């Protein structure tokens, strides 16, 4: 079967079996083409609650599939590749956060959505990169314990300086380790007409040099609407490929050849095909207790966002 034939089969099977395919922007183009919806973490959480189909296949990483399950508890939610985790979500567990909460009593705990569902059970609200400044700005509380991404947290803190945002030691290793301030300065010198667009999971000294910082789809929308013709992209390199497809008259340069999320790269079109056949993927199962408590945190995000 070639790519086109496999895509046609997936489209046929999802109709036949009442399946919705949700795809994160970092997935590959062949998977985008079979999606019912493609978006960033925030867009995906909104679509999860709306999808009319009985089964949802999530092409992304585990925390995204868990969010979908929490928002659609009566549906079968399948993570297309069960090995696809998130190195940042794995950095903080319930005992560690419980200890931090004791250290910062009275603080409102805001979790990046890139956290496990268990962790969300002891947080007040979660946010995504596209919704964080608005949601935290809308909170009555002044003292915020933001977990786990210190780079995203410091980007948010600069946008809403009236809040007292306490950061912890956590980050996305893909963005924080592969993109340096020196590389950003060198890329700008090499492509003087290009705009620098970065994800706020990047180091503060990288975001500070950017012409635009925002979520994955925020970066894509900015590049598509901009009159500029060249862009340096500081996020997972799949976005460079997607933008080059969508805007063939513009030029896109990766800020680092190492900005590759191995977890996002795990899911293949063949995984999606096999999920549609019911012979691959993992059905997400969460306890009622986790679903109820984590849902409050996600519902608050949707209300305030
Ligand atoms: P977005 O919210 O921009 O989709 O980001 C998700 C993510 O995992 C970025 O690394
Ligand atoms: Fe997690 Fe970073 Fe990969 Fe996003 S890019 S899924 S935050 S490890």
mmCIF file of C-alpha atoms and ligand atoms in Angstrom:
data_model
loop_
_atom_site.group_PDB
_atom_site.id
_atom_site.type_symbol
_atom_site.label_atom_id
_atom_site.label_comp_id
_atom_site.label_asym_id
_atom_site.label_seq_id
_atom_site.Cartn_x
_atom_site.Cartn_y
_atom_site.Cartn_z
ATOM 1 C CA UNK A 1 0.000 0.000 0.000
ATOM 2 C CA UNK A 2 1.440 3.433 -0.797
ATOM 3 C CA UNK A 3 0.818 6.608 1.245
ATOM 4 C CA UNK A 4 -2.138 7.733 -0.851
ATOM 5 C CA UNK A 5 -3.827 4.317 -0.717
ATOM 6 C CA UNK A 6 -3.335 4.128 3.053
ATOM 7 C CA UNK A 7 -4.813 7.607 3.508
ATOM 8 C CA UNK A 8 -7.843 6.634 1.382
ATOM 9 C CA UNK A 9 -8.364 3.522 3.504
ATOM 10 C CA UNK A 10 -8.135 5.582 6.719
ATOM 11 C CA UNK A 11 -10.727 8.032 5.387
ATOM 12 C CA UNK A 12 -13.022 5.139 4.460
ATOM 13 C CA UNK A 13 -12.548 3.330 7.798
ATOM 14 C CA UNK A 14 -13.154 6.409 9.918
ATOM 15 C CA UNK A 15 -16.500 6.988 8.217
ATOM 16 C CA UNK A 16 -17.436 3.308 8.531
ATOM 17 C CA UNK A 17 -16.410 3.058 12.206
ATOM 18 C CA UNK A 18 -17.531 6.511 13.424
ATOM 19 C CA UNK A 19 -14.018 7.690 14.274
ATOM 20 C CA UNK A 20 -12.708 11.232 14.717
ATOM 21 C CA UNK A 21 -8.977 11.764 14.162
ATOM 22 C CA UNK A 22 -7.424 14.613 16.161
ATOM 23 C CA UNK A 23 -3.899 15.602 15.161
ATOM 24 C CA UNK A 24 -1.408 17.876 16.908
ATOM 25 C CA UNK A 25 0.438 20.370 14.678
ATOM 26 C CA UNK A 26 3.784 18.608 15.291
ATOM 27 C CA UNK A 27 2.604 15.429 13.543
ATOM 28 C CA UNK A 28 3.728 14.724 9.987
ATOM 29 C CA UNK A 29 1.974 16.026 6.887
ATOM 30 C CA UNK A 30 0.657 12.624 5.765
ATOM 31 C CA UNK A 31 -1.178 12.384 9.121
ATOM 32 C CA UNK A 32 -2.470 15.974 8.919
ATOM 33 C CA UNK A 33 -4.154 15.050 5.649
ATOM 34 C CA UNK A 34 -6.434 12.460 7.292
ATOM 35 C CA UNK A 35 -7.333 14.638 10.299
ATOM 36 C CA UNK A 36 -10.819 15.786 11.251
ATOM 37 C CA UNK A 37 -9.066 18.540 13.138
ATOM 38 C CA UNK A 38 -5.451 19.658 13.410
ATOM 39 C CA UNK A 39 -4.394 22.220 15.996
ATOM 40 C CA UNK A 40 -2.375 23.251 19.039
ATOM 41 C CA UNK A 41 -3.034 21.865 22.519
ATOM 42 C CA UNK A 42 -5.740 24.442 23.243
ATOM 43 C CA UNK A 43 -7.580 23.920 19.948
ATOM 44 C CA UNK A 44 -7.453 20.164 20.448
ATOM 45 C CA UNK A 45 -8.995 20.384 23.924
ATOM 46 C CA UNK A 46 -11.883 22.474 22.583
ATOM 47 C CA UNK A 47 -12.498 20.041 19.688
ATOM 48 C CA UNK A 48 -12.315 17.032 22.021
ATOM 49 C CA UNK A 49 -15.469 18.086 23.823
ATOM 50 C CA UNK A 50 -17.353 18.788 20.572
ATOM 51 C CA UNK A 51 -16.573 15.743 18.403
ATOM 52 C CA UNK A 52 -19.799 13.832 17.655
ATOM 53 C CA UNK A 53 -18.075 10.499 16.833
ATOM 54 C CA UNK A 54 -18.000 7.553 19.290
ATOM 55 C CA UNK A 55 -14.247 6.974 18.999
ATOM 56 C CA UNK A 56 -11.432 9.526 18.972
ATOM 57 C CA UNK A 57 -7.923 8.675 17.789
ATOM 58 C CA UNK A 58 -5.384 11.139 19.191
ATOM 59 C CA UNK A 59 -2.234 11.597 17.126
ATOM 60 C CA UNK A 60 0.021 13.438 19.524
ATOM 61 C CA UNK A 61 1.363 12.585 22.961
ATOM 62 C CA UNK A 62 -0.145 10.933 26.043
ATOM 63 C CA UNK A 63 -1.181 14.037 28.008
ATOM 64 C CA UNK A 64 -3.189 15.172 24.945
ATOM 65 C CA UNK A 65 -5.062 11.850 24.773
ATOM 66 C CA UNK A 66 -5.722 12.022 28.535
ATOM 67 C CA UNK A 67 -7.146 15.540 28.152
ATOM 68 C CA UNK A 68 -9.442 14.294 25.379
ATOM 69 C CA UNK A 69 -10.639 11.396 27.583
ATOM 70 C CA UNK A 70 -11.326 13.726 30.529
ATOM 71 C CA UNK A 71 -13.376 16.039 28.314
ATOM 72 C CA UNK A 72 -15.186 13.179 26.566
ATOM 73 C CA UNK A 73 -15.534 10.498 29.267
ATOM 74 C CA UNK A 74 -18.156 8.493 27.360
ATOM 75 C CA UNK A 75 -16.027 8.089 24.239
ATOM 76 C CA UNK A 76 -13.341 5.565 23.392
ATOM 77 C CA UNK A 77 -10.134 7.570 23.210
ATOM 78 C CA UNK A 78 -7.171 5.897 21.548
ATOM 79 C CA UNK A 79 -3.585 7.179 21.736
ATOM 80 C CA UNK A 80 -2.306 6.287 18.263
ATOM 81 C CA UNK A 81 1.176 5.330 19.476
ATOM 82 C CA UNK A 82 1.256 4.221 23.140
ATOM 83 C CA UNK A 83 4.958 5.088 23.476
ATOM 84 C CA UNK A 84 4.395 8.776 22.733
ATOM 85 C CA UNK A 85 4.927 10.542 26.067
ATOM 86 C CA UNK A 86 6.156 14.038 26.877
ATOM 87 C CA UNK A 87 9.540 14.532 28.547
ATOM 88 C CA UNK A 88 8.278 17.681 30.254
ATOM 89 C CA UNK A 89 5.062 16.098 31.585
ATOM 90 C CA UNK A 90 7.180 13.319 33.118
ATOM 91 C CA UNK A 91 9.292 15.811 35.101
ATOM 92 C CA UNK A 92 6.696 16.505 37.818
ATOM 93 C CA UNK A 93 4.670 13.989 39.821
ATOM 94 C CA UNK A 94 2.118 14.298 42.621
ATOM 95 C CA UNK A 95 4.552 13.868 45.580
ATOM 96 C CA UNK A 96 6.913 16.536 44.176
ATOM 97 C CA UNK A 97 4.095 19.010 43.545
ATOM 98 C CA UNK A 98 2.553 18.298 46.976
ATOM 99 C CA UNK A 99 5.889 19.252 48.568
ATOM 100 C CA UNK A 100 6.016 22.453 46.483
ATOM 101 C CA UNK A 101 2.471 23.361 47.519
ATOM 102 C CA UNK A 102 3.547 23.123 51.169
ATOM 103 C CA UNK A 103 6.438 25.447 50.381
ATOM 104 C CA UNK A 104 4.067 28.004 48.787
ATOM 105 C CA UNK A 105 0.871 27.952 50.883
ATOM 106 C CA UNK A 106 -1.935 30.167 49.576
ATOM 107 C CA UNK A 107 -0.590 30.181 46.018
ATOM 108 C CA UNK A 108 -2.949 29.305 43.145
ATOM 109 C CA UNK A 109 -1.437 26.352 41.307
ATOM 110 C CA UNK A 110 -1.445 26.784 37.528
ATOM 111 C CA UNK A 111 -0.285 23.797 35.500
ATOM 112 C CA UNK A 112 0.803 23.809 31.896
ATOM 113 C CA UNK A 113 -1.459 21.347 30.061
ATOM 114 C CA UNK A 114 1.740 19.345 29.348
ATOM 115 C CA UNK A 115 1.287 17.458 32.655
ATOM 116 C CA UNK A 116 -0.172 14.086 33.596
ATOM 117 C CA UNK A 117 -3.857 13.755 34.493
ATOM 118 C CA UNK A 118 -2.834 12.721 38.049
ATOM 119 C CA UNK A 119 -0.920 15.952 38.461
ATOM 120 C CA UNK A 120 -3.902 17.989 37.281
ATOM 121 C CA UNK A 121 -5.967 16.554 40.171
ATOM 122 C CA UNK A 122 -4.017 18.749 42.616
ATOM 123 C CA UNK A 123 -3.843 21.895 40.457
ATOM 124 C CA UNK A 124 -6.331 24.765 40.341
ATOM 125 C CA UNK A 125 -6.319 25.456 36.628
ATOM 126 C CA UNK A 126 -4.334 24.432 33.585
ATOM 127 C CA UNK A 127 -3.249 26.556 30.642
ATOM 128 C CA UNK A 128 -1.737 26.165 27.198
ATOM 129 C CA UNK A 129 0.847 28.400 25.585
ATOM 130 C CA UNK A 130 -1.864 30.145 23.545
ATOM 131 C CA UNK A 131 -4.239 30.722 26.464
ATOM 132 C CA UNK A 132 -1.923 31.221 29.479
ATOM 133 C CA UNK A 133 -1.581 35.037 29.701
ATOM 134 C CA UNK A 134 -5.348 35.531 29.310
ATOM 135 C CA UNK A 135 -6.301 32.810 31.813
ATOM 136 C CA UNK A 136 -3.778 33.779 34.491
ATOM 137 C CA UNK A 137 -4.624 37.443 33.934
ATOM 138 C CA UNK A 138 -8.300 36.573 34.575
ATOM 139 C CA UNK A 139 -7.582 34.841 37.906
ATOM 140 C CA UNK A 140 -8.475 36.766 41.084
ATOM 141 C CA UNK A 141 -5.330 35.444 42.779
ATOM 142 C CA UNK A 142 -2.059 37.410 42.680
ATOM 143 C CA UNK A 143 0.302 34.664 43.908
ATOM 144 C CA UNK A 144 0.693 31.940 41.279
ATOM 145 C CA UNK A 145 2.750 28.750 41.466
ATOM 146 C CA UNK A 146 3.325 27.922 37.789
ATOM 147 C CA UNK A 147 4.418 24.360 36.915
ATOM 148 C CA UNK A 148 6.399 22.798 35.347
ATOM 149 C CA UNK A 149 7.857 24.900 32.495
ATOM 150 C CA UNK A 150 10.036 27.709 33.840
ATOM 151 C CA UNK A 151 10.622 29.119 30.333
ATOM 152 C CA UNK A 152 6.959 29.375 29.413
ATOM 153 C CA UNK A 153 6.347 30.683 32.964
ATOM 154 C CA UNK A 154 8.885 33.463 32.611
ATOM 155 C CA UNK A 155 7.399 34.442 29.192
ATOM 156 C CA UNK A 156 3.940 34.651 30.836
ATOM 157 C CA UNK A 157 5.318 36.611 33.819
ATOM 158 C CA UNK A 158 6.677 39.299 31.460
ATOM 159 C CA UNK A 159 3.255 39.622 29.790
ATOM 160 C CA UNK A 160 1.332 40.009 33.068
ATOM 161 C CA UNK A 161 3.723 41.771 35.465
ATOM 162 C CA UNK A 162 1.015 42.507 38.068
ATOM 163 C CA UNK A 163 0.984 38.798 39.069
ATOM 164 C CA UNK A 164 3.566 37.257 41.382
ATOM 165 C CA UNK A 165 4.504 34.118 39.425
ATOM 166 C CA UNK A 166 6.686 31.556 41.213
ATOM 167 C CA UNK A 167 8.535 29.267 38.805
ATOM 168 C CA UNK A 168 10.038 25.840 39.424
ATOM 169 C CA UNK A 169 12.845 23.869 37.865
ATOM 170 C CA UNK A 170 11.256 22.298 34.759
ATOM 171 C CA UNK A 171 11.379 22.704 30.983
ATOM 172 C CA UNK A 172 10.853 21.091 27.598
ATOM 173 C CA UNK A 173 14.229 19.521 26.816
ATOM 174 C CA UNK A 174 13.521 19.724 23.077
ATOM 175 C CA UNK A 175 13.096 23.520 23.033
ATOM 176 C CA UNK A 176 15.309 24.446 25.971
ATOM 177 C CA UNK A 177 18.323 22.313 25.037
ATOM 178 C CA UNK A 178 18.391 22.533 21.259
ATOM 179 C CA UNK A 179 17.842 26.280 20.771
ATOM 180 C CA UNK A 180 20.468 28.644 22.167
ATOM 181 C CA UNK A 181 20.566 32.463 22.249
ATOM 182 C CA UNK A 182 23.792 32.287 20.224
ATOM 183 C CA UNK A 183 22.079 30.178 17.526
ATOM 184 C CA UNK A 184 19.223 32.698 17.376
ATOM 185 C CA UNK A 185 21.627 35.618 16.950
ATOM 186 C CA UNK A 186 23.596 33.721 14.286
ATOM 187 C CA UNK A 187 20.436 32.748 12.365
ATOM 188 C CA UNK A 188 19.296 36.386 12.383
ATOM 189 C CA UNK A 189 22.691 37.506 11.072
ATOM 190 C CA UNK A 190 22.600 34.843 8.356
ATOM 191 C CA UNK A 191 19.021 35.726 7.274
ATOM 192 C CA UNK A 192 18.727 39.470 7.959
ATOM 193 C CA UNK A 193 15.340 39.784 6.188
ATOM 194 C CA UNK A 194 13.764 36.874 8.072
ATOM 195 C CA UNK A 195 11.454 37.224 11.081
ATOM 196 C CA UNK A 196 12.222 35.010 14.066
ATOM 197 C CA UNK A 197 9.176 33.063 15.324
ATOM 198 C CA UNK A 198 9.572 30.927 18.455
ATOM 199 C CA UNK A 199 7.582 28.786 20.859
ATOM 200 C CA UNK A 200 7.634 30.226 24.412
ATOM 201 C CA UNK A 201 8.985 26.894 25.718
ATOM 202 C CA UNK A 202 12.300 28.279 24.415
ATOM 203 C CA UNK A 203 14.807 29.908 26.778
ATOM 204 C CA UNK A 204 13.927 33.522 27.786
ATOM 205 C CA UNK A 205 17.073 34.799 26.045
ATOM 206 C CA UNK A 206 15.778 33.206 22.807
ATOM 207 C CA UNK A 207 12.172 34.469 23.163
ATOM 208 C CA UNK A 208 13.573 37.955 23.888
ATOM 209 C CA UNK A 209 15.076 38.059 20.376
ATOM 210 C CA UNK A 210 11.880 36.893 18.657
ATOM 211 C CA UNK A 211 9.625 38.958 16.422
ATOM 212 C CA UNK A 212 6.775 36.706 17.565
ATOM 213 C CA UNK A 213 6.436 34.077 20.316
ATOM 214 C CA UNK A 214 3.371 31.863 20.533
ATOM 215 C CA UNK A 215 1.842 28.423 20.261
ATOM 216 C CA UNK A 216 2.453 26.069 17.345
ATOM 217 C CA UNK A 217 -0.611 27.231 15.430
ATOM 218 C CA UNK A 218 0.048 30.812 16.561
ATOM 219 C CA UNK A 219 3.424 30.619 14.807
ATOM 220 C CA UNK A 220 1.818 29.190 11.666
ATOM 221 C CA UNK A 221 -0.956 31.806 11.568
ATOM 222 C CA UNK A 222 1.572 34.603 12.041
ATOM 223 C CA UNK A 223 3.765 33.348 9.172
ATOM 224 C CA UNK A 224 0.792 32.845 6.847
ATOM 225 C CA UNK A 225 -0.639 36.341 7.462
ATOM 226 C CA UNK A 226 2.683 38.199 7.498
ATOM 227 C CA UNK A 227 3.863 40.234 4.508
ATOM 228 C CA UNK A 228 7.412 39.055 5.220
ATOM 229 C CA UNK A 229 8.845 36.442 2.888
ATOM 230 C CA UNK A 230 11.394 34.700 5.149
ATOM 231 C CA UNK A 231 11.096 33.219 8.626
ATOM 232 C CA UNK A 232 13.376 31.471 11.121
ATOM 233 C CA UNK A 233 11.319 28.916 13.025
ATOM 234 C CA UNK A 234 12.180 28.199 16.669
ATOM 235 C CA UNK A 235 10.022 25.219 17.454
ATOM 236 C CA UNK A 236 9.767 21.544 16.473
ATOM 237 C CA UNK A 237 11.046 21.237 12.926
ATOM 238 C CA UNK A 238 7.838 19.666 11.582
ATOM 239 C CA UNK A 239 6.422 23.215 11.620
ATOM 240 C CA UNK A 240 9.071 24.264 9.086
ATOM 241 C CA UNK A 241 7.867 21.542 6.725
ATOM 242 C CA UNK A 242 4.169 22.354 7.243
ATOM 243 C CA UNK A 243 4.724 26.059 6.618
ATOM 244 C CA UNK A 244 6.741 25.359 3.506
ATOM 245 C CA UNK A 245 3.772 23.311 2.191
ATOM 246 C CA UNK A 246 1.218 25.986 3.064
ATOM 247 C CA UNK A 247 3.244 28.974 1.853
ATOM 248 C CA UNK A 248 5.335 27.743 -1.106
ATOM 249 C CA UNK A 249 6.245 31.325 -2.065
ATOM 250 C CA UNK A 250 7.897 32.007 1.327
ATOM 251 C CA UNK A 251 11.094 30.623 2.863
ATOM 252 C CA UNK A 252 11.353 28.925 6.263
ATOM 253 C CA UNK A 253 14.605 28.111 8.071
ATOM 254 C CA UNK A 254 14.849 25.877 11.170
ATOM 255 C CA UNK A 255 16.540 27.649 14.081
ATOM 256 C CA UNK A 256 18.146 24.368 15.143
ATOM 257 C CA UNK A 257 18.420 21.111 13.249
ATOM 258 C CA UNK A 258 18.142 19.362 16.635
ATOM 259 C CA UNK A 259 14.730 20.787 17.545
ATOM 260 C CA UNK A 260 13.004 17.454 17.059
ATOM 261 C CA UNK A 261 10.576 15.898 19.556
ATOM 262 C CA UNK A 262 11.174 12.144 19.373
ATOM 263 C CA UNK A 263 7.825 11.500 21.052
ATOM 264 C CA UNK A 264 5.903 13.473 18.452
ATOM 265 C CA UNK A 265 7.843 11.720 15.701
ATOM 266 C CA UNK A 266 6.784 8.245 16.935
ATOM 267 C CA UNK A 267 3.303 8.187 15.416
ATOM 268 C CA UNK A 268 3.177 7.020 11.802
ATOM 269 C CA UNK A 269 0.420 6.923 9.217
ATOM 270 C CA UNK A 270 0.531 3.134 9.549
ATOM 271 C CA UNK A 271 -0.236 3.478 13.297
ATOM 272 C CA UNK A 272 -3.303 5.557 12.416
ATOM 273 C CA UNK A 273 -4.392 3.000 9.832
ATOM 274 C CA UNK A 274 -4.011 0.135 12.323
ATOM 275 C CA UNK A 275 -5.909 2.121 14.986
ATOM 276 C CA UNK A 276 -8.791 2.493 12.516
ATOM 277 C CA UNK A 277 -8.701 -1.288 12.046
ATOM 278 C CA UNK A 278 -8.751 -1.712 15.841
ATOM 279 C CA UNK A 279 -5.425 -3.549 16.008
ATOM 280 C CA UNK A 280 -3.116 -0.849 17.404
ATOM 281 C CA UNK A 281 -3.019 2.113 19.780
ATOM 282 C CA UNK A 282 -3.907 2.218 23.446
ATOM 283 C CA UNK A 283 -7.332 2.970 24.814
ATOM 284 C CA UNK A 284 -6.977 5.614 27.537
ATOM 285 C CA UNK A 285 -8.490 4.445 30.814
ATOM 286 C CA UNK A 286 -8.497 6.785 33.835
ATOM 287 C CA UNK A 287 -10.065 6.269 37.255
ATOM 288 C CA UNK A 288 -13.315 8.149 38.022
ATOM 289 C CA UNK A 289 -11.519 10.021 40.777
ATOM 290 C CA UNK A 290 -8.776 11.284 38.432
ATOM 291 C CA UNK A 291 -11.327 12.170 35.736
ATOM 292 C CA UNK A 292 -13.495 14.196 38.134
ATOM 293 C CA UNK A 293 -10.665 16.069 39.844
ATOM 294 C CA UNK A 294 -8.594 16.717 36.700
ATOM 295 C CA UNK A 295 -11.691 17.843 34.823
ATOM 296 C CA UNK A 296 -12.185 20.795 37.204
ATOM 297 C CA UNK A 297 -8.727 22.038 36.283
ATOM 298 C CA UNK A 298 -9.390 21.695 32.528
ATOM 299 C CA UNK A 299 -12.944 23.096 32.713
ATOM 300 C CA UNK A 300 -11.606 26.182 34.506
ATOM 301 C CA UNK A 301 -9.113 26.633 31.661
ATOM 302 C CA UNK A 302 -11.929 26.531 29.088
ATOM 303 C CA UNK A 303 -14.148 28.892 31.151
ATOM 304 C CA UNK A 304 -11.428 31.494 31.659
ATOM 305 C CA UNK A 305 -9.933 31.114 28.178
HETATM 306 P P1 LIG B 1 1.123 23.938 21.694
HETATM 307 O O1 LIG B 1 0.238 24.221 22.824
HETATM 308 O O2 LIG B 1 1.710 25.152 21.084
HETATM 309 O O3 LIG B 1 0.477 23.044 20.716
HETATM 310 O O4 LIG B 1 2.417 23.170 22.248
HETATM 311 C C1 LIG B 1 2.393 21.857 22.672
HETATM 312 C C2 LIG B 1 3.734 21.341 22.871
HETATM 313 O O5 LIG B 1 3.919 20.258 23.318
HETATM 314 C C3 LIG B 1 4.848 22.210 22.498
HETATM 315 O O6 LIG B 1 6.023 21.557 22.729
HETATM 316 FE FE1 LIG B 2 6.706 17.548 25.393
HETATM 317 FE FE2 LIG B 2 8.611 19.196 24.496
HETATM 318 FE FE3 LIG B 2 7.782 17.153 22.967
HETATM 319 FE FE4 LIG B 2 6.189 19.273 23.403
HETATM 320 S S1 LIG B 2 8.135 19.250 22.319
HETATM 321 S S2 LIG B 2 5.597 17.113 23.504
HETATM 322 S S3 LIG B 2 6.721 19.766 25.541
HETATM 323 S S4 LIG B 2 8.837 17.006 24.972
#
